[in-house]
Short mmCIF file of C-alpha atoms in Angstrom, two decimals:
data_model
loop_
_atom_site.label_atom_id
_atom_site.label_comp_id
_atom_site.label_asym_id
_atom_site.label_seq_id
_atom_site.Cartn_x
_atom_site.Cartn_y
_atom_site.Cartn_z
CA GLU A 179 90.54 96.63 111.21
CA ALA A 180 92.28 99.00 108.80
CA GLN A 181 92.06 97.56 105.34
CA VAL A 182 91.57 97.94 101.63
CA THR A 183 88.88 95.73 100.18
CA GLN A 184 88.26 94.78 96.57
CA ASN A 185 85.31 93.07 94.94
CA PRO A 186 85.03 90.75 93.25
CA ARG A 187 88.15 88.74 94.00
CA TYR A 188 87.77 86.62 90.88
CA LEU A 189 85.92 87.42 87.69
CA ILE A 190 85.52 85.71 84.35
CA THR A 191 83.83 87.75 81.67
CA VAL A 192 83.54 88.05 77.91
CA THR A 193 84.90 90.65 75.54
CA GLY A 194 82.88 93.83 75.50
CA LYS A 195 80.80 93.27 78.62
CA LYS A 196 81.22 96.28 80.89
CA LEU A 197 82.44 95.55 84.39
CA THR A 198 83.36 97.40 87.54
CA VAL A 199 85.83 96.37 90.21
CA THR A 200 85.18 98.10 93.48
CA CYS A 201 87.80 99.30 95.92
CA SER A 202 87.14 100.67 99.37
CA GLN A 203 89.41 101.77 102.23
CA ASN A 204 88.47 102.57 105.81
CA MET A 205 91.57 104.54 106.77
CA ASN A 206 90.46 107.98 105.55
CA HIS A 207 93.31 107.95 103.06
CA GLU A 208 93.50 110.67 100.46
CA TYR A 209 95.62 108.86 97.86
CA MET A 210 94.28 105.81 96.04
CA SER A 211 95.53 103.98 92.99
CA TRP A 212 95.01 100.98 90.75
CA TYR A 213 97.70 98.65 89.47
CA ARG A 214 97.74 95.67 87.20
CA GLN A 215 100.26 92.89 87.60
CA ASP A 216 101.34 90.72 84.69
CA PRO A 217 104.06 88.07 84.52
CA GLY A 218 107.37 89.57 83.49
CA LEU A 219 106.02 93.11 83.62
CA GLY A 220 105.65 93.65 87.34
CA LEU A 221 103.16 96.16 88.68
CA ARG A 222 102.05 98.98 86.45
CA GLN A 223 99.96 101.86 87.63
CA ILE A 224 96.68 102.38 85.79
CA TYR A 225 95.13 105.41 87.48
CA TYR A 226 95.56 107.25 90.73
CA SER A 227 93.63 109.80 92.74
CA MET A 228 95.05 112.45 95.04
CA ASN A 229 91.67 113.19 96.61
CA VAL A 230 87.93 113.29 95.98
CA GLU A 231 87.13 114.30 92.39
CA VAL A 232 90.84 114.34 91.46
CA THR A 233 92.04 111.51 89.24
CA ASP A 234 95.02 111.14 86.92
CA LYS A 235 96.39 108.65 84.46
CA GLY A 236 99.16 106.29 85.39
CA ASP A 237 101.32 104.34 83.01
CA VAL A 238 98.68 102.15 81.38
CA PRO A 239 95.29 103.95 81.49
CA GLU A 240 93.99 102.87 78.07
CA GLY A 241 90.76 100.90 78.31
CA TYR A 242 90.08 101.88 81.92
CA LYS A 243 88.08 104.53 83.72
CA VAL A 244 87.94 105.48 87.37
CA SER A 245 85.94 107.79 89.58
CA ARG A 246 86.44 109.23 93.05
CA LYS A 247 83.11 110.56 94.26
CA GLU A 248 83.78 109.64 97.86
CA LYS A 249 87.02 109.48 99.76
CA ARG A 250 86.73 105.83 100.65
CA ASN A 251 85.81 104.39 97.23
CA PHE A 252 87.77 104.21 94.00
CA PRO A 253 86.11 101.90 91.47
CA LEU A 254 87.86 100.69 88.34
CA ILE A 255 85.65 100.52 85.29
CA LEU A 256 86.30 98.54 82.13
CA GLU A 257 83.77 99.83 79.61
CA SER A 258 84.55 97.24 76.95
CA PRO A 259 86.97 94.62 78.29
CA SER A 260 89.35 92.89 75.93
CA PRO A 261 91.48 89.76 76.42
CA ASN A 262 94.63 91.86 76.90
CA GLN A 263 93.07 93.18 80.09
CA THR A 264 93.24 89.73 81.61
CA SER A 265 95.38 90.40 84.64
CA LEU A 266 95.67 90.60 88.41
CA TYR A 267 94.47 93.97 89.65
CA PHE A 268 95.39 95.67 92.90
CA CYS A 269 93.95 98.71 94.56
CA ALA A 270 96.13 100.62 97.01
CA SER A 271 95.77 103.61 99.29
CA SER A 272 97.98 105.85 101.37
CA ARG A 273 97.47 108.70 103.77
CA GLN A 274 98.52 111.51 101.50
CA GLY A 275 100.48 110.46 98.47
CA HIS A 276 102.81 108.20 96.53
CA GLN A 277 105.74 108.89 98.84
CA GLU A 278 104.08 107.21 101.79
CA THR A 279 103.40 103.61 102.72
CA GLN A 280 100.92 102.06 100.32
CA TYR A 281 98.27 99.69 101.69
CA PHE A 282 97.20 97.13 99.14
CA GLY A 283 93.96 95.28 98.67
CA PRO A 284 93.92 91.48 98.22
CA GLY A 285 93.71 91.65 94.45
CA THR A 286 91.15 90.86 91.76
CA ARG A 287 91.97 88.20 89.23
CA LEU A 288 90.24 88.99 85.94
CA LEU A 289 89.93 86.74 82.93
CA VAL A 290 88.46 88.20 79.74
CA LEU A 291 87.48 85.62 77.15
CA SER B 11 111.77 106.71 82.89
CA GLN B 12 112.61 106.25 86.54
CA GLN B 13 111.82 102.82 87.84
CA GLY B 14 113.11 100.50 90.50
CA GLU B 15 114.82 97.42 89.13
CA GLU B 16 115.62 94.53 91.42
CA ASP B 17 118.60 92.25 91.04
CA PRO B 18 118.88 89.25 91.14
CA GLN B 19 115.50 88.27 89.78
CA ALA B 20 115.29 84.93 91.55
CA LEU B 21 117.04 83.55 94.59
CA SER B 22 116.90 80.15 96.22
CA ILE B 23 118.47 79.68 99.64
CA GLN B 24 118.48 77.30 102.56
CA GLU B 25 116.61 78.17 105.71
CA GLY B 26 118.87 80.05 108.09
CA GLU B 27 120.93 81.67 105.35
CA ASN B 28 120.85 85.36 104.52
CA ALA B 29 119.23 86.69 101.37
CA THR B 30 120.32 89.89 99.69
CA MET B 31 118.65 91.63 96.80
CA ASN B 32 119.39 94.92 95.13
CA CYS B 33 117.38 97.66 93.52
CA SER B 34 118.64 100.35 91.18
CA TYR B 35 116.86 103.47 90.05
CA LYS B 36 117.53 106.24 87.59
CA THR B 37 116.69 109.66 88.97
CA SER B 38 116.76 111.46 92.31
CA ILE B 39 114.29 110.28 94.90
CA ASN B 40 112.94 111.41 98.25
CA ASN B 41 112.52 107.87 99.49
CA LEU B 42 112.52 104.25 98.42
CA GLN B 43 110.16 101.56 99.64
CA TRP B 44 110.37 97.77 99.83
CA TYR B 45 107.34 95.51 99.68
CA ARG B 46 106.73 91.78 99.97
CA GLN B 47 104.15 89.78 98.06
CA ASN B 48 103.17 86.25 98.91
CA SER B 49 101.98 84.28 95.91
CA GLY B 50 99.00 85.98 94.26
CA ARG B 51 98.26 88.20 97.23
CA GLY B 52 98.46 91.91 97.89
CA LEU B 53 101.75 93.64 98.54
CA VAL B 54 102.74 94.32 102.12
CA HIS B 55 104.92 97.25 103.04
CA LEU B 56 108.24 96.34 104.67
CA ILE B 57 110.43 99.41 104.98
CA LEU B 58 110.58 102.98 103.74
CA ILE B 59 114.01 104.58 103.66
CA ARG B 60 114.43 108.28 103.07
CA SER B 61 117.08 109.81 100.85
CA ASN B 62 118.95 111.22 103.84
CA GLU B 63 119.15 107.80 105.50
CA ARG B 64 121.82 105.26 104.70
CA GLU B 65 120.57 102.25 106.59
CA LYS B 66 117.39 101.11 108.27
CA HIS B 67 116.46 98.01 110.23
CA SER B 68 113.19 96.27 110.94
CA GLY B 69 113.45 92.95 112.74
CA ARG B 70 115.45 90.63 110.47
CA LEU B 71 115.35 93.11 107.61
CA ARG B 72 118.09 95.56 106.82
CA VAL B 73 117.82 98.09 104.03
CA THR B 74 120.62 100.27 102.76
CA LEU B 75 120.44 103.19 100.40
CA ASP B 76 123.30 104.61 98.36
CA THR B 77 122.06 107.72 96.61
CA SER B 78 125.39 108.28 94.86
CA LYS B 79 125.02 104.91 93.13
CA LYS B 80 121.25 105.18 92.94
CA SER B 81 120.83 101.78 94.50
CA SER B 82 119.34 100.08 97.52
CA SER B 83 119.71 96.63 99.01
CA LEU B 84 117.41 94.51 101.14
CA LEU B 85 118.98 91.93 103.41
CA ILE B 86 116.93 89.25 105.12
CA THR B 87 118.92 87.59 107.87
CA ALA B 88 118.38 84.07 109.20
CA SER B 89 115.77 83.35 106.55
CA ARG B 90 112.71 81.23 107.27
CA ALA B 91 110.41 79.27 105.00
CA ALA B 92 107.78 81.97 105.62
CA ASP B 93 110.08 84.49 103.91
CA THR B 94 109.38 82.76 100.59
CA ALA B 95 107.82 85.55 98.55
CA SER B 96 108.47 88.14 95.89
CA TYR B 97 110.12 91.37 96.97
CA PHE B 98 109.63 94.66 95.20
CA CYS B 99 111.26 98.01 95.48
CA ALA B 100 109.28 101.12 94.66
CA THR B 101 110.49 104.59 93.79
CA GLU B 102 108.89 107.85 92.85
CA LYS B 103 108.29 108.43 89.21
CA GLY B 104 107.28 112.08 89.31
CA ASN B 105 103.79 113.49 88.93
CA ASN B 106 102.63 111.79 92.13
CA ARG B 107 103.25 108.34 90.73
CA LEU B 108 105.01 105.34 92.20
CA ALA B 109 106.99 102.87 90.07
CA PHE B 110 107.56 99.28 91.13
CA GLY B 111 110.31 97.01 89.93
CA LYS B 112 109.52 93.65 88.39
CA GLY B 113 110.14 91.85 91.65
CA ASN B 114 112.65 89.45 93.06
CA GLN B 115 111.42 85.95 93.83
CA VAL B 116 112.96 84.40 96.94
CA VAL B 117 112.52 80.73 97.78
CA VAL B 118 113.64 79.57 101.20
CA ILE B 119 114.14 75.83 101.35
CA PRO B 120 113.36 74.27 104.75
#
């Protein structure tokens, strides 16, 4: 089944404790991206990747890192999480770029205490 | 900055009625996309309409695009309780980025 998976789905952590949210797609998509969703603010793009080893900042990249060592994986790294990073995070992928249908993962709900 | 903005923000209708929501954007686009999100879950793609298209249908969904007014509308006909969700439009933001509106919450009352 074609899908985007994220792990973990729920995470409670404390300020400053490094964490990684994994994202994987099995559709051989070139474009992958991370969004955060907050009440009243909608979805905001954090980082995106056009292909392996190519990553770029979105609208709200501060406090986040990403890597794209393989085509299928696009982990989101929070080196030192803070409470304002408490949010619902979505990974998405598409065949070639932002102008095509985006396939979203199920989301990761993060709480930073 | 270019960003899709949906209007109205929240809509409550009776089952069987039609629901219409609008999206406006600021700069030229190649296409516009509509997505649905059920509570707390991932977004699901509904329709992509290209700038040279004026109308597109998919089942009970009808999307229109007016590039002169920089706006799009999503019509759900004969709504069902299962259509209760948030609906987002998404437009290009330049530099290979996609911008989503804040979403339009639709509640269909059985």
